[in-house]
């Protein structure tokens, strides 16, 4: 074992360095985060690196922990809904809906057709808005494409404006209530959605041209971060991430909650065309792209149904809201498909006005847990691409 | 693969594991989710059986939640924490994947000795869920590969989701203003 030399002074030492025998090779531990643009929130990964290669990635979470589950025990059932908004703040409609549906199922409340249609419309629009930010816009940013991000935000703005007119909030809506909705739709609601649907396919085409076929983008994402379906299921992965691994499973189709059985839509899954591998970063991105089209189809069908039967959009949206929400003792596990995956609510009622316990199954929390396994052996630059493709929102991971 | 109703799963588990399996309950009777009560020491074996038996193949653990039952009405809840497992079987049917059947399992863990076998090696997803359970309730999952706090700082004292938790006045010697 020869002595290591940092600052060579003699001819022999220079020779020693040239021969490569003195090169140090030891693992380095560095922190990525908590404040890092590609962690999409406050999240720290302790990286053990061998040169540029990731030997281990140890996630440290909890920076955004706001005691959601503790709070719910002190709140009445409707008061919990604003807290649900703040979990996945990119797809708050779907969170509210998941919680409201769980309480409705526990109490056996049936909501009217009108409420179901509005819920489907806003839920799918919110799914599009969430994918535009998380799965596509900022994912492009992560791997170095700035322009598609602006195109995505331009269209997300239209959706947020519709929601703002609908309920006064742009991000945290508190719109879906147990048994109903907080506000009725405004007169030009359907018109504005139709005009959005009319131009959104154009945006999808633009983003496809800018990003999907982009050589730099595909090189950075294809064959990177491959997750096989067996591993994914064992890790409990759900949503677009699981579908990218080739599992054609969607809770909207499987459980058929609400009125999703009336709409015709495809479930996009990952494929291995053009040098991609099933379950890689590119497929996770591509599944989200395709999912936006399918959400758009659902919205279009729902709006068409509303147009066809004018009586559908009449009636009070709060007529089924229970005066007193006090479910009988018992428990329920209810799940819905949000833009991130399977959002489950396990609610225990002790026949009070407050829930005894609310446990959330946050899809992002579960999806993120595969990070160490998915990144080991890749390069640091790939780690950014892999993390971005998970599309996690730390508000939901930490709750 | 055929869907097995939870009553049949319960009967089969009782024949396999005899008195380690308790009642099958469903509250409220029409709308609630049914669950089977299993003795805590046997939870890992029951989970492995449900995962690997060709009739069930419960390959997907949807949720692992810990509960503090001490303020529920009823003699059996006295001094008990608990762990609830919601699992399902996700299998291909035609070209789509469907949830064939699902089951919920509940285990009581006494507060005086809060130990339960870990299922983190049965389903990897249980890893973080169990860490969260340890973090919030102080339930020790025996055999867990890396049982640390996950959401709270590592020097946090107490287990916040227990019903008798008092919010501390000081954190690391600093007064916490409310």
Coordinates of C-alpha atoms in Angstrom, one line a residue:
Chain A
X1 CA 0.0 0.0 0.0
X2 CA 1.6 3.2 -1.1
X3 CA 1.2 6.5 0.6
X4 CA -1.4 8.8 -0.8
X5 CA -0.2 12.1 -2.2
X6 CA -2.3 15.3 -2.5
X7 CA 0.3 17.8 -3.6
X8 CA 3.1 16.2 -5.6
X9 CA 6.5 17.7 -5.2
X10 CA 8.9 15.2 -6.6
X11 CA 9.1 13.4 -9.9
X12 CA 8.3 10.2 -8.2
X13 CA 5.2 11.5 -6.7
X14 CA 3.9 12.8 -10.1
X15 CA 4.6 9.4 -11.5
X16 CA 2.7 7.8 -8.7
X17 CA -0.4 9.9 -9.4
X18 CA -0.1 9.2 -13.2
X19 CA -0.1 5.5 -12.5
X20 CA -3.4 5.9 -10.8
X21 CA -2.3 3.9 -7.8
X22 CA -2.7 6.9 -5.5
X23 CA -6.3 7.8 -6.5
X24 CA -8.5 7.9 -3.6
X25 CA -11.7 6.1 -4.0
X26 CA -14.0 6.4 -1.1
X27 CA -17.7 7.0 -0.7
X28 CA -19.0 10.4 -0.1
X29 CA -22.1 11.3 1.7
X30 CA -23.9 14.5 0.7
X31 CA -27.3 16.0 1.4
X32 CA -29.6 16.8 -1.4
X33 CA -32.2 19.2 0.0
X34 CA -34.1 20.1 2.2
X35 CA -34.2 23.1 -0.1
X36 CA -33.6 21.8 -3.6
X37 CA -35.6 22.8 -6.6
X38 CA -36.2 19.2 -7.8
X39 CA -37.3 17.8 -4.5
X40 CA -40.7 19.6 -5.2
X41 CA -41.0 20.8 -1.6
X42 CA -39.0 20.4 1.5
X43 CA -37.4 17.0 1.4
X44 CA -33.9 15.8 2.0
X45 CA -32.2 12.8 0.5
X46 CA -29.0 11.6 2.1
X47 CA -26.9 10.4 -0.8
X48 CA -24.1 8.0 -0.5
X49 CA -22.1 8.5 -3.7
X50 CA -19.2 6.6 -5.3
X51 CA -18.0 9.2 -7.7
X52 CA -21.1 10.0 -9.7
X53 CA -22.9 6.8 -8.9
X54 CA -25.6 6.5 -6.2
X55 CA -24.7 3.8 -3.8
X56 CA -27.6 4.6 -1.5
X57 CA -30.3 7.2 -1.1
X58 CA -31.8 7.6 2.3
X59 CA -34.9 9.8 2.3
X60 CA -35.6 12.1 5.3
X61 CA -39.1 13.5 5.5
X62 CA -41.3 15.3 7.9
X63 CA -40.3 18.9 7.2
X64 CA -43.9 19.7 6.3
X65 CA -45.6 17.6 8.9
X66 CA -48.7 19.5 10.2
X67 CA -50.3 16.8 12.3
X68 CA -53.3 16.2 10.0
X69 CA -54.3 13.0 11.7
X70 CA -54.1 14.6 15.2
X71 CA -56.1 17.6 14.0
X72 CA -58.9 15.5 12.7
X73 CA -59.6 14.1 16.1
X74 CA -60.5 17.5 17.4
X75 CA -62.6 18.5 14.3
X76 CA -66.1 17.7 13.3
X77 CA -66.5 15.7 10.1
X78 CA -67.0 18.7 7.7
X79 CA -64.2 20.7 9.4
X80 CA -61.7 18.1 8.2
X81 CA -62.2 18.9 4.5
X82 CA -60.0 22.0 4.4
X83 CA -57.2 20.0 5.9
X84 CA -57.6 17.5 3.1
X85 CA -57.1 20.3 0.7
X86 CA -53.7 21.0 2.1
X87 CA -52.4 17.5 1.6
X88 CA -52.0 17.3 -2.1
X89 CA -52.4 21.0 -2.9
X90 CA -52.1 20.4 -6.6
X91 CA -55.1 18.1 -6.8
X92 CA -57.2 19.4 -3.9
X93 CA -60.6 18.6 -5.5
X94 CA -59.8 15.0 -5.6
X95 CA -58.7 14.9 -2.0
X96 CA -61.9 16.6 -0.8
X97 CA -63.8 14.1 -2.9
X98 CA -62.0 11.1 -1.5
X99 CA -62.7 12.2 2.1
X100 CA -66.3 13.2 1.4
X101 CA -67.0 9.9 -0.4
X102 CA -65.6 8.0 2.6
X103 CA -67.9 9.7 5.1
X104 CA -70.9 9.4 2.7
X105 CA -70.2 5.7 2.3
X106 CA -70.0 5.3 6.1
X107 CA -73.3 7.1 6.6
X108 CA -75.0 5.7 3.5
X109 CA -75.7 9.1 2.0
X110 CA -76.6 9.2 -1.7
X111 CA -75.9 12.4 -3.6
X112 CA -77.9 13.7 -6.5
X113 CA -77.0 13.2 -10.2
X114 CA -76.2 16.9 -10.5
X115 CA -73.6 16.7 -7.7
X116 CA -72.0 13.6 -9.2
X117 CA -71.7 15.2 -12.6
X118 CA -70.1 18.4 -11.2
X119 CA -67.8 16.3 -9.0
X120 CA -66.6 14.3 -12.0
X121 CA -66.1 17.5 -14.1
X122 CA -64.1 19.3 -11.4
X123 CA -62.2 16.2 -10.4
X124 CA -61.0 15.5 -13.9
X125 CA -60.2 19.1 -14.6
X126 CA -58.1 19.1 -11.4
X127 CA -56.4 15.9 -12.5
X128 CA -55.4 17.7 -15.7
X129 CA -54.2 20.7 -13.7
X130 CA -52.2 18.5 -11.4
X131 CA -50.5 16.6 -14.2
X132 CA -49.7 19.9 -16.0
X133 CA -47.7 21.1 -13.0
X134 CA -46.3 18.0 -11.4
X135 CA -46.1 15.3 -14.0
X136 CA -45.2 17.3 -17.0
X137 CA -44.4 21.0 -16.4
X138 CA -42.0 20.8 -13.6
X139 CA -40.7 17.5 -14.8
X140 CA -39.6 19.2 -17.9
X141 CA -37.9 21.8 -15.7
X142 CA -36.1 19.1 -13.7
X143 CA -34.5 17.7 -16.8
X144 CA -33.8 21.1 -18.4
X145 CA -36.7 21.9 -20.6
X146 CA -38.1 25.3 -19.6
X147 CA -40.6 26.2 -22.4
X148 CA -43.1 23.4 -22.0
X149 CA -43.5 24.5 -18.4
X150 CA -44.8 27.9 -19.5
X151 CA -47.2 26.3 -22.0
X152 CA -48.5 24.0 -19.2
X153 CA -49.0 26.9 -16.8
X154 CA -50.8 28.9 -19.4
X155 CA -53.5 26.2 -19.6
X156 CA -53.5 25.4 -15.9
X157 CA -54.4 29.1 -15.4
X158 CA -57.6 28.6 -17.4
X159 CA -58.6 25.7 -15.1
X160 CA -57.8 27.7 -12.0
X161 CA -59.8 30.6 -13.2
X162 CA -62.8 28.3 -13.7
X163 CA -62.4 27.0 -10.1
X164 CA -62.0 30.5 -8.8
X165 CA -65.3 31.5 -10.3
X166 CA -66.8 28.3 -9.0
X167 CA -65.8 28.5 -5.3
X168 CA -63.6 31.6 -4.8
X169 CA -60.3 29.7 -4.3
X170 CA -57.6 28.9 -6.7
X171 CA -55.8 26.0 -5.0
X172 CA -57.5 25.0 -1.7
X173 CA -61.1 24.7 -2.6
X174 CA -63.1 23.2 0.2
X175 CA -65.6 22.6 -2.6
X176 CA -66.7 19.0 -2.3
X177 CA -68.7 18.6 0.9
X178 CA -70.1 15.6 2.6
X179 CA -73.4 15.1 0.7
X180 CA -73.0 18.0 -1.7
X181 CA -70.9 20.9 -2.8
X182 CA -70.2 24.3 -1.3
X183 CA -71.4 26.3 -4.3
X184 CA -73.7 25.8 -7.2
X185 CA -72.2 26.2 -10.7
X186 CA -72.3 29.7 -12.3
X187 CA -74.2 30.3 -15.5
X188 CA -71.3 30.1 -18.0
X189 CA -69.6 27.2 -16.3
X190 CA -70.3 24.6 -19.0
X191 CA -69.5 27.1 -21.8
X192 CA -66.1 27.9 -20.3
X193 CA -65.3 24.2 -19.9
X194 CA -66.3 23.5 -23.5
X195 CA -64.0 26.3 -24.7
X196 CA -61.2 24.9 -22.6
X197 CA -61.7 21.4 -24.0
X198 CA -61.7 22.9 -27.5
X199 CA -58.3 24.3 -27.2
X200 CA -56.6 21.9 -24.8
X201 CA -55.9 19.2 -27.4
X202 CA -53.9 21.8 -29.2
X203 CA -51.8 22.3 -26.0
X204 CA -51.2 18.6 -25.7
X205 CA -50.0 18.6 -29.3
X206 CA -47.7 21.5 -28.6
X207 CA -46.2 19.8 -25.5
X208 CA -45.8 16.6 -27.4
X209 CA -43.9 18.4 -30.1
X210 CA -41.7 20.3 -27.6
X211 CA -41.1 17.6 -25.0
X212 CA -42.2 14.1 -25.9
X213 CA -40.1 13.8 -29.1
X214 CA -37.2 16.0 -27.8
X215 CA -33.9 14.1 -28.1
X216 CA -32.4 15.5 -24.9
X217 CA -35.5 14.7 -22.9
X218 CA -35.9 11.2 -24.2
X219 CA -32.2 10.5 -23.7
X220 CA -32.4 11.6 -20.1
X221 CA -35.6 9.6 -19.3
X222 CA -35.6 6.4 -21.4
X223 CA -34.2 3.3 -19.7
X224 CA -33.7 5.3 -16.5
X225 CA -35.2 4.3 -13.1
X226 CA -36.9 1.1 -14.2
X227 CA -39.5 -0.3 -11.8
X228 CA -40.9 -3.7 -12.6
X229 CA -44.5 -4.5 -11.9
X230 CA -43.8 -7.1 -9.2
X231 CA -41.6 -4.7 -7.3
X232 CA -44.1 -1.9 -7.8
X233 CA -47.0 -3.9 -6.5
X234 CA -45.0 -5.1 -3.5
X235 CA -44.2 -1.5 -2.7
X236 CA -47.8 -0.6 -2.9
X237 CA -47.2 1.8 -5.8
X238 CA -50.4 3.1 -7.4
X239 CA -51.7 5.6 -10.0
X240 CA -49.7 6.6 -13.1
X241 CA -46.5 5.2 -11.6
X242 CA -48.0 1.7 -11.4
X243 CA -49.6 2.0 -14.9
X244 CA -46.2 3.0 -16.3
X245 CA -44.9 -0.3 -15.0
X246 CA -47.5 -2.0 -17.2
X247 CA -50.3 -2.7 -14.7
X248 CA -53.5 -1.6 -16.3
X249 CA -55.3 -0.8 -13.1
X250 CA -57.4 2.2 -12.3
X251 CA -59.6 2.5 -9.3
X252 CA -62.1 4.6 -11.3
X253 CA -62.6 1.5 -13.5
X254 CA -62.1 -1.2 -10.8
X255 CA -64.3 0.2 -8.0
X256 CA -66.6 2.2 -10.3
X257 CA -67.3 4.7 -7.6
X258 CA -69.4 7.8 -8.3
X259 CA -70.6 7.7 -11.9
X260 CA -67.4 6.6 -13.6
X261 CA -69.2 3.6 -15.1
X262 CA -71.0 5.9 -17.5
X263 CA -68.0 7.2 -19.3
X264 CA -65.9 5.7 -21.9
X265 CA -62.2 6.1 -21.3
X266 CA -58.9 4.2 -21.8
X267 CA -56.4 3.3 -19.1
X268 CA -53.0 4.2 -20.6
X269 CA -50.1 2.0 -19.6
X270 CA -46.3 2.0 -20.2
X271 CA -44.9 0.5 -23.4
X272 CA -41.5 -0.3 -24.8
X273 CA -41.6 1.5 -28.1
X274 CA -38.6 3.5 -29.4
X275 CA -36.0 2.3 -26.9
X276 CA -38.0 2.9 -23.8
X277 CA -38.4 0.3 -21.1
X278 CA -41.7 -0.5 -19.3
X279 CA -41.5 1.2 -16.0
X280 CA -38.9 3.8 -16.8
X281 CA -39.1 7.6 -16.3
X282 CA -40.2 8.2 -19.8
X283 CA -43.2 5.9 -19.4
X284 CA -44.2 7.6 -16.2
X285 CA -44.2 10.9 -18.1
X286 CA -46.0 9.4 -21.1
X287 CA -48.7 7.8 -19.0
X288 CA -49.5 11.2 -17.5
X289 CA -49.6 12.8 -20.9
X290 CA -52.1 10.2 -22.1
X291 CA -54.1 10.4 -19.0
X292 CA -54.8 14.1 -19.6
X293 CA -56.3 13.2 -22.9
X294 CA -58.5 10.6 -21.2
X295 CA -59.6 13.0 -18.5
X296 CA -60.4 15.5 -21.2
X297 CA -62.6 12.8 -22.9
X298 CA -64.4 12.2 -19.6
X299 CA -65.0 15.9 -19.1
X300 CA -66.4 16.2 -22.7
X301 CA -68.7 13.3 -22.2
X302 CA -70.0 14.7 -18.9
X303 CA -70.6 18.2 -20.4
X304 CA -72.3 16.6 -23.3
X305 CA -74.6 14.6 -21.0
X306 CA -75.4 17.8 -19.1
X307 CA -76.3 19.6 -22.3
X308 CA -78.5 16.7 -23.5
X309 CA -80.6 16.6 -20.4
X310 CA -81.2 20.2 -19.3
X311 CA -83.0 19.1 -16.1
X312 CA -79.8 17.4 -14.9
X313 CA -78.2 20.8 -13.9
X314 CA -81.2 21.9 -11.9
X315 CA -81.7 21.5 -8.2
X316 CA -80.0 22.4 -5.0
X317 CA -76.4 21.1 -4.6
X318 CA -76.8 21.1 -0.8
X319 CA -80.1 19.3 -0.6
X320 CA -78.4 16.0 0.5
X321 CA -76.0 17.5 2.9
X322 CA -76.8 15.9 6.3
X323 CA -77.9 18.4 8.9
X324 CA -75.9 16.6 11.6
X325 CA -73.0 14.4 10.6
X326 CA -72.7 11.8 13.2
X327 CA -72.1 8.3 11.7
X328 CA -72.9 5.2 13.7
X329 CA -70.0 3.5 15.5
X330 CA -67.9 1.5 13.1
X331 CA -65.2 1.9 10.5
X332 CA -64.6 2.1 6.8
X333 CA -61.8 2.0 4.3
X334 CA -62.6 3.9 1.2
X335 CA -60.4 4.7 -1.7
X336 CA -60.4 6.9 -4.8
X337 CA -58.1 7.5 -7.7
X338 CA -56.4 10.9 -7.5
X339 CA -53.9 12.3 -9.9
X340 CA -51.1 10.6 -7.8
X341 CA -52.7 7.2 -7.2
X342 CA -54.8 5.4 -4.6
X343 CA -56.0 7.9 -1.9
X344 CA -57.5 5.9 0.9
X345 CA -59.3 7.1 4.0
X346 CA -59.6 4.8 7.0
X347 CA -62.2 6.4 9.3
X348 CA -63.2 5.0 12.7
X349 CA -66.3 6.5 14.1
X350 CA -67.2 6.2 17.8
X351 CA -70.7 7.6 17.2
X352 CA -69.6 11.2 17.8
X353 CA -69.5 14.4 15.8
X354 CA -65.7 14.1 15.6
X355 CA -64.0 11.2 13.9
X356 CA -62.3 8.9 16.4
X357 CA -59.5 8.3 14.0
X358 CA -58.8 9.3 10.4
X359 CA -55.8 7.5 8.8
X360 CA -54.9 8.5 5.3
X361 CA -53.3 6.4 2.7
X362 CA -51.3 9.1 0.9
X363 CA -50.4 7.9 -2.5
X364 CA -47.3 10.1 -2.6
X365 CA -46.0 8.8 0.7
X366 CA -46.2 5.2 -0.6
X367 CA -44.9 6.0 -4.0
X368 CA -41.9 7.8 -2.6
X369 CA -40.9 4.8 -0.4
X370 CA -39.5 3.1 -3.5
X371 CA -36.9 5.9 -4.1
X372 CA -33.9 4.1 -2.6
X373 CA -34.5 1.0 -4.6
X374 CA -35.3 2.9 -7.8
X375 CA -32.1 5.0 -7.7
X376 CA -29.4 2.7 -6.5
X377 CA -26.7 2.3 -9.2
X378 CA -27.8 5.3 -11.3
X379 CA -26.0 8.6 -11.6
X380 CA -26.8 11.7 -9.7
X381 CA -28.2 13.4 -12.7
X382 CA -30.5 10.4 -13.2
X383 CA -31.6 10.7 -9.6
X384 CA -33.2 14.1 -10.5
X385 CA -35.0 12.6 -13.5
X386 CA -36.2 9.7 -11.3
X387 CA -37.4 11.8 -8.5
X388 CA -39.2 14.2 -10.8
X389 CA -41.0 11.4 -12.6
X390 CA -42.5 10.2 -9.3
X391 CA -44.5 13.4 -9.2
X392 CA -44.8 13.6 -5.4
X393 CA -46.2 16.5 -3.4
X394 CA -44.5 16.9 0.0
X395 CA -47.7 18.3 1.5
X396 CA -49.2 14.9 1.1
X397 CA -46.1 12.9 2.1
X398 CA -45.7 14.6 5.4
X399 CA -49.3 15.6 6.0
Chain B
X1 CA -58.8 -16.7 -9.7
X2 CA -62.1 -16.5 -8.0
X3 CA -63.2 -13.9 -5.5
X4 CA -63.4 -15.3 -2.0
X5 CA -65.9 -13.6 0.4
X6 CA -64.5 -12.5 3.7
X7 CA -66.7 -15.0 5.6
X8 CA -65.0 -17.8 3.7
X9 CA -61.5 -16.3 4.4
X10 CA -62.5 -16.1 8.1
X11 CA -63.6 -19.7 8.3
X12 CA -60.5 -20.9 6.5
X13 CA -58.2 -18.9 8.8
X14 CA -60.0 -20.3 11.8
X15 CA -59.4 -23.8 10.6
X16 CA -55.7 -23.1 9.9
X17 CA -54.8 -21.0 12.9
X18 CA -57.6 -22.1 15.3
X19 CA -57.9 -19.8 18.3
X20 CA -55.4 -17.3 17.1
X21 CA -58.2 -15.9 14.9
X22 CA -61.0 -14.0 16.6
X23 CA -64.3 -12.7 15.4
X24 CA -65.4 -11.4 12.0
X25 CA -67.0 -8.0 12.5
X26 CA -68.7 -5.4 10.4
X27 CA -69.9 -2.1 11.9
X28 CA -72.1 -0.4 10.8
X29 CA -73.6 -3.6 9.5
X30 CA -74.6 -2.3 6.0
X31 CA -71.9 0.3 5.2
X32 CA -68.8 -0.5 7.2
X33 CA -65.7 -2.4 6.2
X34 CA -65.6 -6.0 7.6
X35 CA -62.5 -7.0 9.5
X36 CA -61.1 -10.1 11.1
X37 CA -59.4 -10.0 14.5
X38 CA -56.1 -11.8 14.7
X39 CA -53.8 -12.3 17.8
X40 CA -50.8 -10.0 17.5
X41 CA -48.1 -12.7 17.8
X42 CA -49.4 -14.5 14.7
X43 CA -50.0 -11.5 12.5
X44 CA -46.9 -12.2 10.3
X45 CA -47.7 -15.8 9.7
X46 CA -51.3 -15.0 8.9
X47 CA -50.2 -12.2 6.5
X48 CA -47.7 -14.6 4.8
X49 CA -50.3 -17.2 4.4
X50 CA -52.8 -14.8 2.9
X51 CA -50.1 -13.5 0.5
X52 CA -48.8 -16.8 -0.7
X53 CA -51.8 -19.1 -0.6
X54 CA -53.0 -19.6 -4.2
X55 CA -56.6 -19.0 -3.3
X56 CA -55.9 -15.5 -2.0
X57 CA -52.6 -14.1 -3.3
X58 CA -53.0 -10.8 -1.4
X59 CA -50.1 -9.2 -3.1
X60 CA -51.1 -5.6 -2.3
X61 CA -51.1 -4.1 1.2
X62 CA -53.2 -1.0 0.7
X63 CA -52.8 0.5 4.2
X64 CA -51.3 -0.3 7.5
X65 CA -52.7 1.9 10.2
X66 CA -52.2 2.1 14.0
X67 CA -55.0 3.1 16.3
X68 CA -55.2 4.0 19.9
X69 CA -58.4 2.2 21.0
X70 CA -58.3 3.2 24.7
X71 CA -61.2 5.8 24.5
X72 CA -63.5 3.5 22.6
X73 CA -66.5 2.1 24.5
X74 CA -66.1 -1.6 25.3
X75 CA -64.3 -3.9 27.6
X76 CA -62.0 -5.4 25.0
X77 CA -60.6 -1.9 24.1
X78 CA -59.2 -1.3 27.6
X79 CA -55.6 -0.4 27.5
X80 CA -55.2 -1.5 23.9
X81 CA -53.5 0.0 20.9
X82 CA -54.0 -1.7 17.6
X83 CA -52.7 -2.2 14.1
X84 CA -55.1 -2.6 11.2
X85 CA -54.1 -4.1 7.8
X86 CA -56.1 -3.5 4.7
X87 CA -54.9 -5.8 2.0
X88 CA -56.2 -6.9 -1.4
X89 CA -55.4 -9.2 -4.3
X90 CA -54.5 -7.3 -7.5
X91 CA -54.5 -9.7 -10.4
X92 CA -54.8 -9.5 -14.2
X93 CA -58.3 -10.2 -15.6
X94 CA -58.2 -10.1 -19.3
X95 CA -56.0 -7.2 -20.3
X96 CA -56.9 -5.2 -17.2
X97 CA -56.0 -5.6 -13.6
X98 CA -58.7 -5.9 -11.0
X99 CA -59.0 -6.1 -7.2
X100 CA -60.2 -9.7 -6.8
X101 CA -60.9 -9.6 -3.1
X102 CA -59.8 -7.7 -0.1
X103 CA -59.7 -8.2 3.6
X104 CA -59.0 -6.1 6.7
X105 CA -57.2 -7.6 9.7
X106 CA -57.1 -6.0 13.1
X107 CA -54.7 -6.8 15.9
X108 CA -54.8 -5.5 19.4
X109 CA -51.5 -4.5 21.0
X110 CA -51.5 -3.9 24.8
X111 CA -50.1 -0.5 25.8
X112 CA -48.1 -2.2 28.6
X113 CA -46.1 -4.2 26.1
X114 CA -46.6 -2.7 22.6
X115 CA -44.9 -5.3 20.4
X116 CA -46.1 -6.8 17.2
X117 CA -44.2 -8.7 14.5
X118 CA -43.3 -6.6 11.5
X119 CA -44.6 -7.4 8.0
X120 CA -42.1 -5.2 6.3
X121 CA -40.5 -8.3 4.7
X122 CA -43.9 -9.5 3.5
X123 CA -44.8 -6.3 1.7
X124 CA -42.1 -3.7 1.3
X125 CA -44.7 -0.9 1.5
X126 CA -45.2 -1.8 5.2
X127 CA -41.8 -0.5 5.9
X128 CA -42.7 3.2 6.0
X129 CA -46.2 2.6 7.4
X130 CA -44.7 0.8 10.3
X131 CA -42.1 3.5 10.9
X132 CA -45.0 6.0 11.0
X133 CA -46.8 3.8 13.5
X134 CA -43.8 3.6 15.7
X135 CA -43.4 7.4 15.3
X136 CA -46.9 8.3 16.3
X137 CA -47.9 5.5 18.7
X138 CA -44.8 3.9 20.0
X139 CA -45.7 0.5 18.7
X140 CA -42.5 -1.7 18.3
X141 CA -42.6 -3.7 15.2
X142 CA -40.3 -6.7 15.9
X143 CA -38.0 -7.6 13.0
X144 CA -38.4 -4.3 11.2
X145 CA -35.2 -3.5 9.2
X146 CA -34.9 0.1 10.2
X147 CA -37.3 1.2 12.9
X148 CA -36.7 4.9 13.3
X149 CA -39.0 7.9 13.5
X150 CA -40.1 9.1 10.1
X151 CA -42.2 12.2 10.3
X152 CA -41.1 13.7 13.6
X153 CA -37.5 14.7 14.4
X154 CA -35.4 11.9 15.9
X155 CA -35.2 13.6 19.3
X156 CA -38.9 14.1 19.7
X157 CA -40.3 12.8 23.0
X158 CA -43.6 11.0 23.3
X159 CA -46.0 9.6 20.8
X160 CA -48.4 12.3 19.6
X161 CA -51.3 10.2 18.2
X162 CA -51.9 8.5 21.5
X163 CA -55.0 9.8 23.1
X164 CA -53.4 10.8 26.3
X165 CA -50.6 12.8 24.6
X166 CA -49.9 16.2 26.1
X167 CA -48.3 18.8 23.9
X168 CA -44.9 19.6 25.5
X169 CA -44.1 23.1 26.7
X170 CA -40.5 22.8 25.8
X171 CA -38.6 21.3 22.8
X172 CA -34.9 20.9 23.3
X173 CA -35.0 23.4 26.1
X174 CA -36.8 26.0 24.0
X175 CA -40.2 27.3 25.1
X176 CA -42.8 26.5 22.5
X177 CA -45.2 29.5 22.2
X178 CA -48.9 28.7 21.5

